């Protein structure tokens, strides 16, 4: 990778190299275990001109999202987060809300329940079908400037456009942003939620680096990306979701709020607008790997059983970077039936229904979606009934 996808600069500097891994959402069936598995370099770089952190576009969105294994509604805390967001919108009976990457209708179901007109734009037909079952009209498309204009022509401009956890997933960030601009009314608003590079760096959240995340944003970089697409960043909120996210409020016209300037000042103070802030990240990532491997090897030597909880994309980065295989992690479980009977990419850890944990009563449960800690500590409280313990690998190894 030699050219920044946002500003075109060739001043890209390596931040951390996680080796080569398969795409994190391509879960394997039993029939595929004896077949070759493609892997791609996972090397995060940062542009020293616009400070957009990015991966080379080695896979296409079509490879990942035409059929997708992630259904948002399996996280009750995320559905609650979406409901609170909708409650905070000043929607009128004649409002029109569009969500890009609307997944299974986890957010727009709250809009539809209010009798407000809405439309989801979701490239994955299988999860889009789940949204339709919830009563959410859904268009199966990837957003582009042309698709945005077509939706505007057919349905009218949107008062609110939502893009949650998708702004990192598109290699054509300029084209995607222009698509958002085409969707929104001149007096409308765009809300974008995306992981904050500041917390990723501060809390060692390197497992959120995977191929379907093409870029990682500071507010400073996001402000520039929005502007290139014709939108002005007018406000920002810091959110706890996904370990630390930003909600970017953008309009076709406006001026940045004091909060925008304050967060950019924090990023500058952390060194993320110069190379110093990235200098020791690779060493801290290596320590996370050593600590987890040491724990798993010691547990195996002591005859203790360790299983996983969850099969998120981030977990597959962690397992593959650490070289974890079924001899150290017997299996993992997931609430999503789509994944049952499949195997994690690369590491090939079996994925089973959640009930298996209570049946087997393992000594330790490694929680892979650590960002849902508050939700999962409650869900997994029964593990303590037999003296089992929960293990969180990020931001540092913690046995609860």
C-alpha angles and dihedrals in degrees: 000000000000107000129061110238092217107043103012094238120147092210097109120152127193117250103175134347113211095182121239124320137167119256105286099231098048097101115189129236120219089256090059097055093091094046127091116267121212117230130192133199114267103203117150116209133179128216111232091204102056100006095234109152110215151166126223112263094249094151129037126236087240090063092055107031107036086086113011132194097205120092112183095206093069087078108072091191091056092050088050090050090053092048092053090049091054091046088058095054118099094229122177126202089256096046121124120211124190124188121196114211088015093173113190096346095269091147107024091053086073090052094047090049088062091054091248118144113251143164132199122211107202126162096201109083094197097056092037088059089058089055092052089054087057090055096259114136106230133191115206102223144111110244115251132154088264094050091047091052092046092053090048091050093048101039106018128247117315122243090206128024117189125196110176121178094347106090089083093047101067124078093200095064093164095051092045092051091050087053089056090050091052091052099050127078118244088252094036132101136235121211117198123183118193137152114276115238089212094067092038089060098038095048100038092245093162093140088076087069106098138135099267088057100075097175142018121213140222112189087248092058093042091052089056093045092052092048093052088056094049101264131116120220104231103168143001135203127199111226133189094221119120090009093303127350139174126229108210118201112201135177135183087246132021146085130268117263126233088260091062091054092044095054093046088052089054090051090050091049089052090055096246093129090058133039096259093079092061099044102099101028095101091053092051090049090053090054092054088053095048093047094051094046092048090052094048094046092048091049091051092048089051092051094247122145122235124188132171134242117214133008103226125158090252090056091058092055089051096046094047096044090050094044093236115171134173092278088069100029111032095197143321130229132218136187091225109094090203089074098046113115092016129106131233114258115261099355091053095211111170115247115217137174115279093248090073091077093063090046095052100034096209123199093236137021115203107212108215099180090059090163088073092055098132092049095044098045086065094043092050099042089112089070088076090060090082096032095266120151136213121235123205115193100190137098084003133341110280127174111202 
